[in-house]
Short mmCIF file of C-alpha atoms in Angstrom, two decimals:
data_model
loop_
_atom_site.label_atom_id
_atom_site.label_comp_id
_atom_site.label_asym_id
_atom_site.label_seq_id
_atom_site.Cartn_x
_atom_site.Cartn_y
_atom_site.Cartn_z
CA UNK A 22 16.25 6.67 10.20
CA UNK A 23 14.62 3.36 9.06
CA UNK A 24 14.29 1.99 5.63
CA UNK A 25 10.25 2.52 5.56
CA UNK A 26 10.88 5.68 7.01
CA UNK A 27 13.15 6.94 3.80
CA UNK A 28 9.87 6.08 2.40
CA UNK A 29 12.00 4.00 -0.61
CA UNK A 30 9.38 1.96 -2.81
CA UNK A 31 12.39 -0.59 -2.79
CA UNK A 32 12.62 -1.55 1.01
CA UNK A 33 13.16 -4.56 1.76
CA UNK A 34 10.30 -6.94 2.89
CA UNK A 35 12.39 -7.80 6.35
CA UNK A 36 12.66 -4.02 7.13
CA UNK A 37 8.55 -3.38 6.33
CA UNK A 38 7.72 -6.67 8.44
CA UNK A 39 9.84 -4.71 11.38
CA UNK A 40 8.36 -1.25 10.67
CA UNK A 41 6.14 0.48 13.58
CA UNK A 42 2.34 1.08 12.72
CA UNK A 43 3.17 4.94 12.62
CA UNK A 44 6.20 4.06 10.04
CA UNK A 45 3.77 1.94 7.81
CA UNK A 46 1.20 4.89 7.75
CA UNK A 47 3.68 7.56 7.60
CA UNK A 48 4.83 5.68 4.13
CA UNK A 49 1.24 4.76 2.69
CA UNK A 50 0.25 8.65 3.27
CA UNK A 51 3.34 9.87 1.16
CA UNK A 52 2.03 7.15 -1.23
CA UNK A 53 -1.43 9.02 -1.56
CA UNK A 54 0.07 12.28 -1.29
CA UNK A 55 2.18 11.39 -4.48
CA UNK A 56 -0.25 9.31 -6.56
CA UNK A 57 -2.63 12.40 -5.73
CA UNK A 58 0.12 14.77 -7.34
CA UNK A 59 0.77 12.67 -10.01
CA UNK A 60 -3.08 12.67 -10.90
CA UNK A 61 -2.74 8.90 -11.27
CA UNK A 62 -5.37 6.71 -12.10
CA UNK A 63 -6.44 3.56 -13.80
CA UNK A 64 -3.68 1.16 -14.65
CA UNK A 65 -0.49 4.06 -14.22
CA UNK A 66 -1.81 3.88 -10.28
CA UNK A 67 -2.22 0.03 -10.19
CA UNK A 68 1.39 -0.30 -11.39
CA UNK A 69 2.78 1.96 -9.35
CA UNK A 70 0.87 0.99 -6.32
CA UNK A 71 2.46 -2.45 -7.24
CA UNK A 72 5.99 -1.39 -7.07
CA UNK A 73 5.58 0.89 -4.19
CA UNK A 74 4.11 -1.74 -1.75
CA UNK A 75 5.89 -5.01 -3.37
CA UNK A 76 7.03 -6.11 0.01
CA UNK A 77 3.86 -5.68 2.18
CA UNK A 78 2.62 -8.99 3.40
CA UNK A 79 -1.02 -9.81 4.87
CA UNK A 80 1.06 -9.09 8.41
CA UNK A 81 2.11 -5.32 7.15
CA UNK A 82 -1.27 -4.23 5.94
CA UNK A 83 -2.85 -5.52 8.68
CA UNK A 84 -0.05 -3.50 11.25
CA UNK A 85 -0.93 -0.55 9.16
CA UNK A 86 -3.55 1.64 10.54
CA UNK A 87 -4.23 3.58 6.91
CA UNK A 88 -4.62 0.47 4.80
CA UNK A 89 -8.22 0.92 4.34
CA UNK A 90 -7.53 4.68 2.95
CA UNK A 91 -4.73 3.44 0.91
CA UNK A 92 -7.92 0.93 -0.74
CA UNK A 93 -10.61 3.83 -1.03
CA UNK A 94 -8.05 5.82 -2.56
CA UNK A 95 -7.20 2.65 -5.02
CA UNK A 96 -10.58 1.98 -5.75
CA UNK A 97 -11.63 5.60 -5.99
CA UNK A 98 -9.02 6.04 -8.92
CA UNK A 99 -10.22 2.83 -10.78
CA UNK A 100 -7.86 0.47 -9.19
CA UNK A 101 -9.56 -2.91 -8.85
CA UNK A 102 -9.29 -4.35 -4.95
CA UNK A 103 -12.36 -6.69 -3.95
CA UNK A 104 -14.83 -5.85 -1.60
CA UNK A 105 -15.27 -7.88 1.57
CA UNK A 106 -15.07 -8.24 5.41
CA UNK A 107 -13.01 -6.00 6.96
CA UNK A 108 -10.35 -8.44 8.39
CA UNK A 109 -9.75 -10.14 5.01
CA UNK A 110 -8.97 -6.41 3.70
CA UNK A 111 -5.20 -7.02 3.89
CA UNK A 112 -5.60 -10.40 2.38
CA UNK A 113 -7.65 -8.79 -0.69
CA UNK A 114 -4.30 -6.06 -1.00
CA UNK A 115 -1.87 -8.91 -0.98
CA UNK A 116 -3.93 -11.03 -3.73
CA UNK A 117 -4.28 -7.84 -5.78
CA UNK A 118 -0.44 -6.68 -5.56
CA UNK A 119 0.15 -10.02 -7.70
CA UNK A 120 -2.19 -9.21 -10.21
CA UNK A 121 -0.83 -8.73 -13.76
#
């Protein structure tokens, strides 16, 4: 079983830059699935989002085939991520992961 797999919020940036597409997704579902049993919302999400996905790069989110859901459910739950074109998505996730 791989790191991203374990679905650990503390993997290590090398192992989520050599995750598989289906790992990536696999981990930003249980992500959802967890904020949406947590009820979070506001800044608890943004913070957690934060630590969860701390080592995605532009190259992960862009792999990732759920990355827009992951930002609809963000933004849904009052979790600023800027609007744009599509292909700058994973740019706009990176940018916002470093926010305060």
């Amino acid at each position: 079983m791989s790191e991203v797999e374990s679905t650990d919020p503390t993997t290590s940036a090398e192992a989520v830059l050599k995750a598989t597409k289906t790992q990536l997704d696999k981990y930003i579902n249980e992500r959802i699935r967890d904020y949406e049993t947590a009820q979070l919302c506001g800044r608890d999400l943004g913070s957690e989002w934060q630590i969860d996905f701390a080592n995605f790069s532009v190259a992960s989110f862009k792999k990732a085939g759920e990355t827009d859901k992951l930002c609809n459910h963000l933004r849904s739950h009052n979790v600023y991520i800027a609007k744009g074109i599509a292909s700058r998505m994973p740019s706009y996730m990176v940018v916002a992961l470093k926010q305060p």
